């Protein structure tokens, strides 16, 4: 049974597809072929995941497939999708009707293909190499970013808040590892500059733009805690079961939140949030939802996690 899945969305969306992919693998017993937009700047990251995961392979657009699956997201019109059978997400009821977490929404596709088992956990392959290269200290991973498009920048938290949180964690005996891509380099530079002023720099590890996705997953897996906004690395943290605090403003944690037990979501209580998927999201020029999240609230969540010694989270138990 040759199965072809088309992916034209972000890293986080792909991680949220992994339970469905595992379900199809269990159902058919052979690798699932993945197609990614060859013009997507994230293609190296997608390929890194696929090349290090034995359940999947890169798709061959010239092959005849038994089943073609189009998950949630934009239909890649450039592809032929030659298959004997096709399952399209639109046929199963759009998300705004089902209101499910994206993982469960994706599982509808596996159910439509005939899978009847439990929901598999999230998955992300982890590099055998530790890119940070040090041992012995506690570490927290920070990711400040989002996609660089104006509409996704609304998910970001103020850089001054991140600087305060970094100082707080270093003061508690943690080293801070900063991860991200080229879109977070300016954040990394600003944080590093401020930490240097107060002699915190020995405990700040700037890793932005230096690692592959599987190496990033290794950094996150080895951390005691991750702090992030709604992002791809947030979903990687959920996949590798790292204690996690995720900040949400315009996007819906019920759809895109970390799919794991024990993760903490800090979200805005302003009346207009969440607005993603509405006209307000497009019109918004002032993300008061993220600005209203105080560092005190985040510190409180940190203290509770440390007090509970929650060093090992578990995959989501909602089956």
Short mmCIF file of C-alpha atoms in Angstrom, two decimals:
data_model
loop_
_atom_site.label_atom_id
_atom_site.label_comp_id
_atom_site.label_asym_id
_atom_site.label_seq_id
_atom_site.Cartn_x
_atom_site.Cartn_y
_atom_site.Cartn_z
CA UNK A 1 0.00 0.00 0.00
CA UNK A 2 1.71 3.18 -1.17
CA UNK A 3 0.57 6.23 0.80
CA UNK A 4 1.41 9.81 -0.13
CA UNK A 5 0.92 12.77 2.22
CA UNK A 6 1.25 16.35 0.98
CA UNK A 7 2.57 18.87 3.51
CA UNK A 8 2.53 22.60 2.92
CA UNK A 9 2.55 24.03 6.42
CA UNK A 10 4.95 24.75 9.27
CA UNK A 11 7.25 22.57 11.38
CA UNK A 12 4.76 22.60 14.24
CA UNK A 13 1.96 21.51 11.94
CA UNK A 14 4.16 18.67 10.71
CA UNK A 15 4.91 17.53 14.28
CA UNK A 16 1.15 17.50 14.90
CA UNK A 17 0.80 15.21 11.87
CA UNK A 18 3.13 12.59 13.34
CA UNK A 19 0.45 10.69 15.31
CA UNK A 20 -1.55 10.31 12.09
CA UNK A 21 1.58 9.20 10.20
CA UNK A 22 2.33 6.58 12.85
CA UNK A 23 -1.26 5.38 12.71
CA UNK A 24 -1.05 4.90 8.94
CA UNK A 25 2.28 3.12 9.31
CA UNK A 26 0.70 0.71 11.80
CA UNK A 27 -2.26 0.23 9.48
CA UNK A 28 -0.31 -0.48 6.29
CA UNK A 29 3.05 -1.67 7.57
CA UNK A 30 5.24 0.29 5.20
CA UNK A 31 6.85 3.71 4.98
CA UNK A 32 4.67 6.73 4.31
CA UNK A 33 5.88 9.02 1.51
CA UNK A 34 5.94 12.75 2.30
CA UNK A 35 5.82 15.59 -0.21
CA UNK A 36 6.99 19.11 0.73
CA UNK A 37 6.91 22.28 -1.32
CA UNK A 38 10.38 22.43 -2.93
CA UNK A 39 10.32 26.25 -2.71
CA UNK A 40 9.67 26.27 1.05
CA UNK A 41 12.55 27.77 3.04
CA UNK A 42 11.88 25.15 5.72
CA UNK A 43 12.62 22.28 3.33
CA UNK A 44 16.01 21.41 4.92
CA UNK A 45 14.28 21.09 8.29
CA UNK A 46 11.55 18.85 6.88
CA UNK A 47 14.13 16.68 5.12
CA UNK A 48 16.17 16.40 8.33
CA UNK A 49 13.13 14.95 10.10
CA UNK A 50 12.22 12.58 7.27
CA UNK A 51 15.77 11.36 6.73
CA UNK A 52 16.09 10.47 10.42
CA UNK A 53 12.73 8.74 10.83
CA UNK A 54 12.33 5.19 9.55
CA UNK A 55 8.55 5.39 9.18
CA UNK A 56 8.66 8.00 6.40
CA UNK A 57 10.42 8.71 3.12
CA UNK A 58 10.56 11.49 0.57
CA UNK A 59 7.80 11.23 -1.99
CA UNK A 60 8.30 10.51 -5.66
CA UNK A 61 5.90 12.72 -7.62
CA UNK A 62 6.09 10.36 -10.60
CA UNK A 63 4.94 7.30 -8.67
CA UNK A 64 1.38 6.00 -8.75
CA UNK A 65 0.04 5.89 -5.18
CA UNK A 66 -2.74 3.80 -3.71
CA UNK A 67 -3.77 6.55 -1.30
CA UNK A 68 -3.18 10.30 -1.36
CA UNK A 69 -3.87 12.27 1.83
CA UNK A 70 -4.22 16.05 1.96
CA UNK A 71 -4.05 17.20 5.62
CA UNK A 72 -5.22 20.52 6.98
CA UNK A 73 -3.73 23.43 5.13
CA UNK A 74 -3.29 24.81 1.66
CA UNK A 75 -3.76 22.38 -1.21
CA UNK A 76 -0.50 22.21 -3.22
CA UNK A 77 -1.94 22.82 -6.68
CA UNK A 78 1.37 22.20 -8.43
CA UNK A 79 1.18 18.48 -7.79
CA UNK A 80 -0.59 15.81 -9.78
CA UNK A 81 -1.49 13.58 -6.86
CA UNK A 82 -1.87 10.49 -8.95
CA UNK A 83 -3.58 8.06 -6.64
CA UNK A 84 -6.31 5.45 -6.70
CA UNK A 85 -7.95 7.00 -3.64
CA UNK A 86 -7.78 10.46 -2.10
CA UNK A 87 -8.71 11.68 1.38
CA UNK A 88 -8.92 15.47 1.72
CA UNK A 89 -9.33 17.25 5.02
CA UNK A 90 -12.22 19.31 3.66
CA UNK A 91 -14.25 16.14 3.23
CA UNK A 92 -14.17 15.50 6.98
CA UNK A 93 -15.47 18.84 8.22
CA UNK A 94 -13.27 21.89 8.56
CA UNK A 95 -11.61 22.65 11.87
CA UNK A 96 -13.86 25.64 12.63
CA UNK A 97 -16.72 23.13 12.79
CA UNK A 98 -15.05 20.30 14.72
CA UNK A 99 -13.17 22.59 17.20
CA UNK A 100 -10.68 19.82 17.98
CA UNK A 101 -7.00 19.97 18.72
CA UNK A 102 -5.13 19.74 15.43
CA UNK A 103 -3.67 16.35 16.40
CA UNK A 104 -7.16 14.89 16.80
CA UNK A 105 -8.36 16.65 13.67
CA UNK A 106 -5.52 15.04 11.72
CA UNK A 107 -6.44 11.66 13.17
CA UNK A 108 -9.76 11.92 11.35
CA UNK A 109 -7.77 11.29 8.18
CA UNK A 110 -6.27 8.11 9.63
CA UNK A 111 -9.71 6.99 10.79
CA UNK A 112 -11.09 7.62 7.31
CA UNK A 113 -8.31 5.37 5.96
CA UNK A 114 -9.37 2.56 8.32
CA UNK A 115 -7.23 3.02 11.45
CA UNK A 116 -9.09 2.08 14.65
CA UNK A 117 -6.42 2.19 17.36
CA UNK A 118 -5.46 4.76 19.99
CA UNK A 119 -3.90 8.10 19.10
CA UNK A 120 -0.10 7.61 18.89
CA UNK A 121 2.11 10.20 20.62
CA UNK A 122 3.82 13.09 18.89
CA UNK A 123 7.20 12.27 17.43
CA UNK A 124 10.36 14.11 16.45
CA UNK A 125 13.69 12.35 15.80
CA UNK A 126 16.51 13.43 18.10
CA UNK A 127 20.15 13.80 17.08
CA UNK A 128 22.74 11.62 18.80
CA UNK A 129 24.95 14.71 18.94
CA UNK A 130 24.67 17.27 21.73
CA UNK A 131 25.31 20.58 19.94
CA UNK A 132 25.69 22.52 23.18
CA UNK A 133 28.59 20.38 24.29
CA UNK A 134 28.66 20.92 28.03
CA UNK A 135 27.64 18.75 30.98
CA UNK A 136 26.64 19.23 34.57
CA UNK A 137 24.50 22.32 34.88
CA UNK A 138 20.76 22.75 34.76
CA UNK A 139 19.53 24.23 31.54
CA UNK A 140 16.44 26.03 30.30
CA UNK A 141 15.72 26.47 26.61
CA UNK A 142 14.27 29.74 25.36
CA UNK A 143 12.57 30.26 22.00
CA UNK A 144 11.18 33.74 21.35
CA UNK A 145 10.21 33.41 17.73
CA UNK A 146 7.53 32.86 15.17
CA UNK A 147 7.38 32.99 11.43
CA UNK A 148 8.63 36.41 10.24
CA UNK A 149 5.45 37.41 8.41
CA UNK A 150 3.70 40.40 10.00
CA UNK A 151 0.61 38.42 10.96
CA UNK A 152 2.63 35.74 12.79
CA UNK A 153 4.80 38.30 14.60
CA UNK A 154 1.69 38.99 16.67
CA UNK A 155 2.48 35.78 18.58
CA UNK A 156 5.73 37.25 19.98
CA UNK A 157 6.31 38.48 23.51
CA UNK A 158 8.30 41.63 24.29
CA UNK A 159 12.08 41.19 24.21
CA UNK A 160 12.42 43.05 27.51
CA UNK A 161 10.27 40.33 29.08
CA UNK A 162 12.55 37.61 27.75
CA UNK A 163 15.61 39.42 29.10
CA UNK A 164 14.01 39.56 32.55
CA UNK A 165 13.12 35.85 32.42
CA UNK A 166 16.65 34.93 31.32
CA UNK A 167 18.12 36.82 34.28
CA UNK A 168 15.61 35.16 36.58
CA UNK A 169 16.57 31.67 35.42
CA UNK A 170 20.30 32.35 35.57
CA UNK A 171 19.80 33.70 39.08
CA UNK A 172 18.20 30.38 40.00
CA UNK A 173 21.21 28.44 38.80
CA UNK A 174 20.19 27.59 35.25
CA UNK A 175 22.08 28.07 32.03
CA UNK A 176 19.93 29.56 29.28
CA UNK A 177 20.17 28.02 25.82
CA UNK A 178 18.70 30.22 23.10
CA UNK A 179 17.43 28.41 19.99
CA UNK A 180 15.90 29.53 16.73
CA UNK A 181 16.64 30.33 13.12
CA UNK A 182 17.79 33.44 11.31
CA UNK A 183 14.52 35.17 12.17
CA UNK A 184 15.43 35.10 15.86
CA UNK A 185 19.04 36.29 15.51
CA UNK A 186 18.14 39.87 16.39
CA UNK A 187 16.38 38.69 19.56
CA UNK A 188 19.40 36.60 20.50
CA UNK A 189 21.73 39.56 19.95
CA UNK A 190 19.62 41.93 22.09
CA UNK A 191 19.35 39.42 24.93
CA UNK A 192 23.07 38.64 24.78
CA UNK A 193 23.96 42.33 24.87
CA UNK A 194 21.82 42.96 27.95
CA UNK A 195 23.10 39.89 29.77
CA UNK A 196 26.69 40.95 29.10
CA UNK A 197 26.06 44.22 30.93
CA UNK A 198 25.25 42.36 34.13
CA UNK A 199 27.86 39.60 33.90
CA UNK A 200 25.32 36.92 33.03
CA UNK A 201 26.98 36.01 29.75
CA UNK A 202 28.81 32.93 31.09
CA UNK A 203 25.42 31.28 31.51
CA UNK A 204 23.92 32.22 28.15
CA UNK A 205 24.40 29.87 25.20
CA UNK A 206 23.47 31.44 21.83
CA UNK A 207 22.62 28.56 19.49
CA UNK A 208 20.43 30.46 17.06
CA UNK A 209 20.89 29.36 13.46
CA UNK A 210 23.59 26.80 14.30
CA UNK A 211 21.58 23.57 14.52
CA UNK A 212 19.43 21.26 12.45
CA UNK A 213 15.92 20.36 13.59
CA UNK A 214 17.04 17.02 15.04
CA UNK A 215 19.89 18.77 16.88
CA UNK A 216 17.42 21.34 18.16
CA UNK A 217 15.26 18.45 19.37
CA UNK A 218 18.30 17.08 21.24
CA UNK A 219 18.85 20.45 22.96
CA UNK A 220 15.19 20.61 23.96
CA UNK A 221 15.06 16.99 25.11
CA UNK A 222 18.07 17.47 27.39
CA UNK A 223 16.67 20.62 29.00
CA UNK A 224 15.02 20.84 32.40
CA UNK A 225 12.48 23.33 31.09
CA UNK A 226 11.47 25.12 27.89
CA UNK A 227 9.91 28.57 27.64
CA UNK A 228 8.40 29.57 24.31
CA UNK A 229 5.58 31.16 22.40
CA UNK A 230 3.28 29.23 20.03
CA UNK A 231 5.90 27.84 17.66
CA UNK A 232 7.37 24.77 15.98
CA UNK A 233 9.93 24.23 18.79
CA UNK A 234 7.03 24.27 21.26
CA UNK A 235 5.60 21.19 19.51
CA UNK A 236 9.05 19.58 19.45
CA UNK A 237 9.18 20.03 23.25
CA UNK A 238 5.84 18.27 23.51
CA UNK A 239 7.13 15.46 21.28
CA UNK A 240 10.23 14.87 23.44
CA UNK A 241 8.33 15.35 26.74
CA UNK A 242 10.28 18.32 28.08
CA UNK A 243 8.56 20.39 30.80
CA UNK A 244 7.11 23.34 28.96
CA UNK A 245 5.61 26.78 29.50
CA UNK A 246 3.99 28.15 26.34
CA UNK A 247 2.72 31.72 25.94
CA UNK A 248 -0.44 32.16 23.86
CA UNK A 249 -2.15 35.32 22.67
CA UNK A 250 -3.83 35.56 19.26
CA UNK A 251 -3.77 31.83 18.47
CA UNK A 252 -5.96 29.13 20.01
CA UNK A 253 -4.36 26.82 22.54
CA UNK A 254 -7.33 24.47 22.11
CA UNK A 255 -6.22 23.90 18.50
CA UNK A 256 -2.47 24.48 18.55
CA UNK A 257 -1.44 24.12 22.18
CA UNK A 258 1.19 21.60 23.31
CA UNK A 259 -0.26 18.10 23.00
CA UNK A 260 1.17 16.64 26.20
CA UNK A 261 0.15 16.20 29.80
CA UNK A 262 1.90 18.53 32.22
CA UNK A 263 2.57 21.41 29.84
CA UNK A 264 1.52 24.84 31.05
CA UNK A 265 -0.16 27.37 28.80
CA UNK A 266 -0.05 31.01 29.87
CA UNK A 267 -2.56 32.99 27.87
CA UNK A 268 -4.01 36.43 27.72
CA UNK A 269 -7.36 37.24 29.27
CA UNK A 270 -8.12 40.26 27.08
CA UNK A 271 -11.57 40.12 25.49
CA UNK A 272 -10.34 40.05 21.91
CA UNK A 273 -8.09 37.00 22.33
CA UNK A 274 -7.79 34.56 20.72
CA UNK A 275 -8.59 36.15 17.39
CA UNK A 276 -6.81 33.87 14.92
CA UNK A 277 -9.20 32.75 12.22
CA UNK A 278 -11.28 35.89 12.48
CA UNK A 279 -11.22 39.24 10.70
CA UNK A 280 -9.85 40.82 13.90
CA UNK A 281 -6.62 38.85 13.52
CA UNK A 282 -6.01 40.38 10.10
CA UNK A 283 -6.82 43.89 11.28
CA UNK A 284 -4.86 43.80 14.55
CA UNK A 285 -1.85 46.11 14.67
CA UNK A 286 -1.26 45.99 18.43
CA UNK A 287 -0.94 42.58 20.06
CA UNK A 288 -2.20 43.61 23.48
CA UNK A 289 -2.94 39.93 24.10
CA UNK A 290 0.77 39.12 24.32
CA UNK A 291 1.68 42.43 25.95
CA UNK A 292 -0.78 41.71 28.76
CA UNK A 293 1.11 38.56 29.82
CA UNK A 294 3.30 39.70 32.71
CA UNK A 295 6.68 38.32 33.66
CA UNK A 296 5.31 37.77 37.17
CA UNK A 297 2.77 35.28 35.84
CA UNK A 298 5.46 33.42 33.93
CA UNK A 299 7.78 33.39 36.96
CA UNK A 300 4.97 31.98 39.06
CA UNK A 301 4.56 29.10 36.61
CA UNK A 302 8.32 28.51 36.69
CA UNK A 303 8.34 28.40 40.49
CA UNK A 304 5.47 25.93 40.57
CA UNK A 305 7.21 23.59 38.12
CA UNK A 306 10.44 23.73 40.12
CA UNK A 307 8.59 23.20 43.41
CA UNK A 308 6.78 20.16 42.00
CA UNK A 309 10.07 18.84 40.58
CA UNK A 310 8.22 18.26 37.32
CA UNK A 311 11.24 17.13 35.37
CA UNK A 312 9.46 14.57 33.22
CA UNK A 313 6.22 15.27 31.38
CA UNK A 314 4.20 12.60 29.60
CA UNK A 315 2.62 12.30 26.17
CA UNK A 316 -0.98 13.45 25.99
CA UNK A 317 -3.29 10.92 27.60
CA UNK A 318 -6.45 12.02 25.76
CA UNK A 319 -7.33 9.03 23.65
#
